Tab-separated table of C-alpha atoms in Angstrom:
chain	number	residue	atom	x	y	z
T	1	MET	CA	30.465	-49.169	1.977
T	2	ALA	CA	33.623	-51.358	2.576
T	3	THR	CA	32.580	-53.859	-0.260
T	4	LYS	CA	31.689	-51.118	-2.570
T	5	LYS	CA	35.073	-49.403	-1.847
T	6	LEU	CA	36.976	-52.750	-2.452
T	7	ALA	CA	35.175	-53.427	-5.745
T	8	ASN	CA	36.083	-49.824	-6.999
T	9	GLU	CA	39.682	-50.360	-6.034
T	10	LEU	CA	39.592	-53.706	-8.062
T	11	GLY	CA	37.949	-52.155	-11.013
T	12	LEU	CA	34.964	-54.444	-10.847
T	13	VAL	CA	32.273	-51.904	-10.524
T	14	ARG	CA	29.492	-52.682	-13.016
T	15	LYS	CA	28.374	-49.813	-15.387
T	16	ARG	CA	24.750	-48.927	-14.775
T	17	SER	CA	23.999	-49.138	-18.279
T	18	ARG	CA	25.932	-51.266	-21.088
T	19	PRO	CA	26.544	-49.191	-24.029
T	20	SER	CA	25.426	-50.474	-27.380
T	21	ASN	CA	28.251	-48.642	-29.400
T	22	GLY	CA	30.478	-51.394	-30.768
T	23	ASN	CA	33.448	-48.950	-30.545
T	24	HIS	CA	33.065	-48.392	-26.997
T	25	GLU	CA	32.946	-52.107	-26.365
T	26	LYS	CA	36.134	-52.572	-28.171
T	27	GLN	CA	37.729	-49.797	-26.211
T	28	ILE	CA	36.802	-51.585	-23.152
T	29	ARG	CA	38.307	-54.858	-24.357
T	30	CYS	CA	41.546	-52.919	-25.301
T	31	GLY	CA	41.841	-51.540	-21.746
T	32	GLN	CA	42.406	-54.888	-20.372
T	33	LEU	CA	45.709	-55.566	-18.444
T	34	PHE	CA	45.942	-59.201	-19.936
T	35	PRO	CA	45.768	-59.484	-23.810
T	36	TYR	CA	45.739	-63.256	-23.035
T	37	LEU	CA	44.002	-65.422	-20.278
T	38	ILE	CA	45.010	-69.044	-19.647
T	39	VAL	CA	41.874	-70.749	-18.056
T	40	ILE	CA	42.501	-73.808	-16.073
T	41	ASP	CA	39.987	-76.521	-14.642
T	42	PHE	CA	41.099	-79.737	-13.151
T	43	GLU	CA	39.163	-82.813	-12.464
T	44	SER	CA	40.383	-84.851	-9.801
T	45	THR	CA	39.728	-88.358	-7.914
T	46	CYS	CA	36.676	-88.249	-5.724
T	47	TRP	CA	34.403	-90.595	-3.583
T	48	GLY	CA	30.789	-90.251	-2.795
T	49	ASP	CA	31.343	-90.933	1.000
T	50	LYS	CA	33.432	-88.810	3.401
T	51	ASN	CA	37.132	-90.000	3.834
T	52	ASN	CA	40.450	-88.384	4.396
T	53	TYR	CA	41.982	-89.313	0.974
T	54	GLY	CA	43.812	-86.631	-0.917
T	55	GLN	CA	42.569	-85.802	-4.166
T	56	GLU	CA	44.818	-86.300	-7.260
T	57	ILE	CA	44.398	-84.353	-10.595
T	58	ILE	CA	43.193	-86.809	-13.270
T	59	GLU	CA	42.611	-84.452	-16.099
T	60	PHE	CA	44.594	-81.304	-16.761
T	61	PRO	CA	43.212	-78.958	-19.261
T	62	ALA	CA	44.123	-75.333	-20.131
T	63	VAL	CA	42.798	-73.011	-22.939
T	64	VAL	CA	44.309	-69.670	-24.093
T	65	LEU	CA	41.553	-66.853	-24.381
T	66	ASN	CA	42.488	-63.806	-26.610
T	67	THR	CA	40.689	-60.914	-24.857
T	68	ALA	CA	40.947	-58.782	-28.036
T	69	ASN	CA	38.462	-61.046	-29.819
T	70	GLY	CA	37.047	-63.868	-27.518
T	71	LYS	CA	38.642	-66.547	-29.546
T	72	ILE	CA	40.337	-69.482	-27.982
T	73	ASP	CA	44.020	-69.564	-29.604
T	74	SER	CA	45.425	-72.593	-28.152
T	75	GLU	CA	44.634	-75.575	-25.837
T	76	PHE	CA	46.439	-78.077	-23.777
T	77	HIS	CA	44.876	-81.208	-22.545
T	78	THR	CA	46.098	-84.568	-20.892
T	79	TYR	CA	44.829	-87.073	-18.539
T	80	VAL	CA	46.714	-87.656	-15.523
T	81	GLN	CA	47.397	-91.166	-13.762
T	82	PRO	CA	46.453	-91.111	-10.067
T	83	GLN	CA	49.239	-92.805	-8.066
T	84	GLU	CA	47.975	-92.663	-4.392
T	85	HIS	CA	44.584	-94.247	-5.217
T	86	PRO	CA	45.128	-95.468	-8.863
T	87	ILE	CA	41.631	-97.064	-9.250
T	88	LEU	CA	38.702	-94.659	-10.003
T	89	SER	CA	35.816	-94.934	-7.755
T	90	LYS	CA	32.308	-95.354	-9.649
T	91	PHE	CA	31.193	-92.132	-8.245
T	92	CYS	CA	34.034	-90.350	-10.024
T	93	THR	CA	33.789	-92.075	-13.214
T	94	GLU	CA	29.955	-91.413	-13.471
T	95	LEU	CA	30.402	-87.690	-12.357
T	96	THR	CA	33.314	-86.640	-14.422
T	97	GLY	CA	32.945	-89.130	-17.343
T	98	ILE	CA	36.637	-90.180	-17.179
T	99	ARG	CA	37.276	-93.817	-17.601
T	100	GLN	CA	39.874	-96.139	-15.988
T	101	ALA	CA	41.453	-96.722	-19.148
T	102	GLN	CA	41.884	-92.864	-19.826
T	103	VAL	CA	43.959	-92.259	-16.741
T	104	GLU	CA	45.944	-95.405	-17.289
T	105	ALA	CA	46.859	-94.022	-20.586
T	106	GLY	CA	47.814	-90.850	-18.965
T	107	VAL	CA	51.064	-89.664	-17.481
T	108	PRO	CA	52.096	-88.992	-13.890
T	109	LEU	CA	51.631	-85.505	-12.647
T	110	HIS	CA	55.337	-84.317	-12.633
T	111	ILE	CA	55.412	-85.476	-16.555
T	112	CYS	CA	52.214	-83.538	-17.086
T	113	LEU	CA	53.835	-80.668	-15.508
T	114	SER	CA	56.710	-80.864	-17.614
T	115	ARG	CA	54.717	-81.152	-20.909
T	116	PHE	CA	52.636	-78.118	-19.634
T	117	THR	CA	55.693	-76.133	-19.063
T	118	ARG	CA	56.900	-76.962	-22.780
T	119	TRP	CA	53.395	-75.820	-23.806
T	120	ILE	CA	53.802	-72.624	-22.009
T	121	GLN	CA	57.246	-71.911	-23.620
T	122	MET	CA	55.662	-72.432	-26.919
T	123	LEU	CA	53.188	-69.855	-26.185
T	124	GLN	CA	55.817	-67.389	-24.994
T	125	GLU	CA	57.882	-67.991	-28.224
T	126	GLU	CA	54.805	-67.578	-30.721
T	127	LYS	CA	52.713	-65.048	-28.895
T	128	ASN	CA	55.736	-63.449	-26.944
T	129	ILE	CA	53.568	-63.682	-23.667
T	130	VAL	CA	54.879	-62.912	-20.261
T	131	PHE	CA	54.012	-63.450	-16.671
T	132	ALA	CA	54.026	-61.317	-13.481
T	133	GLN	CA	56.904	-63.234	-12.109
T	134	GLU	CA	59.019	-62.471	-14.979
T	135	LYS	CA	59.137	-58.870	-14.163
T	136	VAL	CA	59.150	-58.040	-18.029
T	137	CYS	CA	58.395	-54.343	-18.978
T	138	SER	CA	54.854	-54.587	-20.734
T	139	TYR	CA	56.244	-53.043	-23.828
T	140	THR	CA	58.311	-55.940	-24.585
T	141	GLY	CA	55.704	-58.547	-24.315
T	142	HIS	CA	51.896	-59.495	-23.863
T	143	PRO	CA	50.987	-59.830	-20.172
T	144	CYS	CA	49.078	-63.093	-19.416
T	145	ALA	CA	47.351	-64.527	-16.357
T	146	PHE	CA	45.730	-67.576	-15.120
T	147	VAL	CA	42.024	-67.903	-14.559
T	148	THR	CA	40.310	-70.539	-12.458
T	149	TRP	CA	36.665	-70.906	-11.205
T	150	SER	CA	37.460	-70.437	-7.520
T	151	ASP	CA	40.786	-70.687	-5.560
T	152	TRP	CA	40.501	-74.656	-5.540
T	153	ASP	CA	42.383	-75.699	-8.716
T	154	LEU	CA	45.734	-73.924	-8.161
T	155	GLY	CA	45.385	-72.838	-4.441
T	156	VAL	CA	44.249	-76.280	-3.095
T	157	CYS	CA	44.429	-79.260	-5.431
T	158	LEU	CA	47.642	-78.651	-7.252
T	159	GLN	CA	49.223	-77.065	-4.366
T	160	TYR	CA	48.734	-79.764	-1.765
T	161	GLU	CA	49.340	-82.708	-4.394
T	162	CYS	CA	52.699	-81.496	-5.331
T	163	LYS	CA	53.611	-81.118	-1.567
T	164	ARG	CA	52.662	-84.613	-0.865
T	165	LYS	CA	54.485	-86.020	-3.948
T	166	GLN	CA	57.525	-83.659	-3.461
T	167	ILE	CA	56.981	-82.149	-7.036
T	168	CYS	CA	58.226	-78.658	-7.891
T	169	LYS	CA	55.582	-76.857	-9.803
T	170	PRO	CA	56.314	-73.910	-12.100
T	171	ASP	CA	56.259	-70.545	-9.999
T	172	LEU	CA	53.982	-68.905	-12.548
T	173	LEU	CA	51.165	-71.074	-11.225
T	174	ASN	CA	51.207	-69.147	-7.980
T	175	SER	CA	48.943	-66.382	-9.065
T	176	TRP	CA	45.596	-66.248	-10.679
T	177	ILE	CA	42.471	-64.600	-11.296
T	178	ASP	CA	39.496	-66.335	-9.364
T	179	LEU	CA	36.705	-65.846	-11.659
T	180	ARG	CA	33.891	-66.653	-9.365
T	181	ALA	CA	35.008	-64.034	-6.774
T	182	THR	CA	35.562	-61.545	-9.800
T	183	TYR	CA	31.767	-62.451	-10.918
T	184	LYS	CA	30.414	-61.998	-7.493
T	185	LEU	CA	31.952	-58.391	-7.003
T	186	PHE	CA	31.183	-57.434	-10.646
T	187	TYR	CA	27.531	-58.419	-11.127
T	188	ASN	CA	26.848	-58.074	-7.100
T	189	ARG	CA	25.314	-61.441	-6.847
T	190	LYS	CA	26.528	-64.785	-5.839
T	191	PRO	CA	26.785	-67.370	-8.591
T	192	LYS	CA	25.382	-70.939	-8.319
T	193	GLY	CA	28.416	-72.704	-9.638
T	194	LEU	CA	29.810	-72.175	-13.169
T	195	ASN	CA	26.774	-73.369	-14.943
T	196	GLY	CA	24.385	-70.952	-12.884
T	197	ALA	CA	26.631	-68.083	-13.537
T	198	LEU	CA	26.265	-68.820	-17.396
T	199	GLN	CA	22.524	-69.112	-17.008
T	200	ASP	CA	22.185	-65.879	-15.129
T	201	LEU	CA	23.749	-64.242	-18.341
T	202	GLY	CA	21.502	-66.168	-20.781
T	203	ILE	CA	24.462	-68.441	-21.931
T	204	LYS	CA	23.975	-71.883	-22.521
T	205	PHE	CA	26.671	-74.384	-20.989
T	206	SER	CA	28.297	-76.095	-24.026
T	207	GLY	CA	29.588	-79.777	-23.617
T	208	ARG	CA	29.492	-81.873	-20.583
T	209	GLU	CA	29.733	-80.636	-16.749
T	210	HIS	CA	32.492	-81.838	-14.954
T	211	SER	CA	34.584	-82.503	-18.045
T	212	GLY	CA	37.666	-80.475	-17.307
T	213	LEU	CA	38.118	-79.285	-20.982
T	214	ASP	CA	34.409	-78.393	-21.394
T	215	ASP	CA	34.507	-76.568	-17.983
T	216	ALA	CA	37.675	-74.774	-19.033
T	217	ARG	CA	36.045	-73.546	-22.293
T	218	ASN	CA	32.893	-72.481	-20.696
T	219	THR	CA	35.023	-70.613	-18.101
T	220	ALA	CA	36.622	-68.700	-20.904
T	221	ASN	CA	33.448	-68.075	-22.631
T	222	LEU	CA	32.206	-66.624	-19.274
T	223	ALA	CA	35.251	-64.495	-18.783
T	224	TRP	CA	34.829	-63.044	-22.357
T	225	ARG	CA	31.124	-62.029	-21.621
T	226	MET	CA	32.373	-60.293	-18.450
T	227	ILE	CA	35.011	-58.439	-20.300
T	228	ASN	CA	32.184	-57.216	-22.796
T	229	ASP	CA	30.082	-56.179	-20.012
T	230	GLY	CA	33.085	-54.029	-18.677
T	231	CYS	CA	34.858	-56.157	-16.188
T	232	LEU	CA	38.319	-55.432	-15.865
T	233	MET	CA	40.399	-58.652	-15.184
T	234	LYS	CA	42.874	-58.542	-12.253
T	235	VAL	CA	44.891	-61.143	-10.486
T	236	THR	CA	42.997	-62.012	-7.250
T	237	ARG	CA	45.129	-64.439	-5.438
T	238	SER	CA	48.849	-65.052	-4.947
T	239	LEU	CA	50.355	-67.772	-2.980
T	240	ASP	CA	53.480	-67.394	-0.528
T	241	ARG	CA	56.650	-67.259	-2.659
T	242	ALA	CA	58.506	-69.458	0.121
T	243	PRO	CA	60.211	-72.197	-1.836
T	244	LEU	CA	58.953	-75.901	-1.028
T	245	LYS	CA	61.457	-78.298	0.293
T	246	THR	CA	61.243	-80.427	-2.678
T	247	LYS	CA	63.384	-82.053	-5.482
T	248	PRO	CA	62.901	-80.065	-8.798
T	249	LEU	CA	61.814	-82.517	-11.569
T	250	PHE	CA	62.302	-79.916	-14.327
T	251	HIS	CA	63.202	-76.229	-14.894
T	252	MET	CA	61.406	-73.123	-16.364
T	253	ASN	CA	63.678	-71.285	-18.610
T	254	ARG	CA	61.633	-68.314	-17.641
T	255	ASN	CA	60.900	-67.394	-14.812
T	256	THR	CA	41.653	-82.044	0.644
T	257	GLY	CA	38.914	-83.362	-0.421
T	258	ASN	CA	35.906	-81.293	1.014
T	259	ALA	CA	37.990	-78.110	0.703
T	260	HIS	CA	37.398	-78.160	-2.882
T	261	GLN	CA	33.568	-78.227	-2.660
T	262	LEU	CA	33.575	-75.303	-0.158
T	263	LEU	CA	35.610	-73.239	-2.594
T	264	LYS	CA	33.819	-74.292	-5.646
T	265	GLY	CA	30.513	-73.699	-4.128
T	266	LYS	CA	29.371	-77.352	-4.921
T	267	GLN	CA	27.700	-79.967	-3.012
T	268	PRO	CA	29.846	-81.551	-0.259
T	269	TYR	CA	31.166	-84.671	-1.949
T	270	GLN	CA	34.607	-85.050	-2.417
T	271	HIS	CA	35.179	-83.964	-6.210
T	272	GLN	CA	35.563	-80.923	-8.351
């Protein structure tokens, strides 16, 4: 009963029957809290054997899902140079498809975050989107939230890498929707990874698994299907707002290892 009560409070109880009326489905979509969702799915350094290495982001993708029509309105993508362990393992290259030359042609994480910040600011200007941290009345902008498959990307990988490297990340990345947890509550079943969740709904994975950009696009596709099934997307996780003792590398005008596998629901190798 406690689980059902929690699901009711989060607005995640699935309708017993899915209406076929197109107008009703449109009303469901219009009732979403967020007209836009930004889906993020990092790829990171990884190794086939157990070790205590901290993982570093090597691919940083983000896609903007329009929750009114299911279209991807914009994308951000860049490869990131790992600096603690700059040479990718053979295991990492085979798993992700990311080559050594691609990360060497990429940028350090703090520069990647600066570029990501400028991309976000462009979206704010073009689409008038706002984030919860800005405390802006919903009538003056279009609310937007981040979406990840599990809490690993923003709650573990980015969080701990920024702490290790003394990088100040944008505050807006401190809250997000965990789509895996939302899926589990809404459909009342535990998904076997992102691909398994798609397969359970009769959706074919498009592209290459463990490609960050392809994973982000497929996660957006899954979120759109869930919205059409009547799922109300709500923020599920927020980090402690206590400031890190770090030196800021840029300013927003507006406002290890195996832990990733446990959160992602994957095999216990050290990778996303």
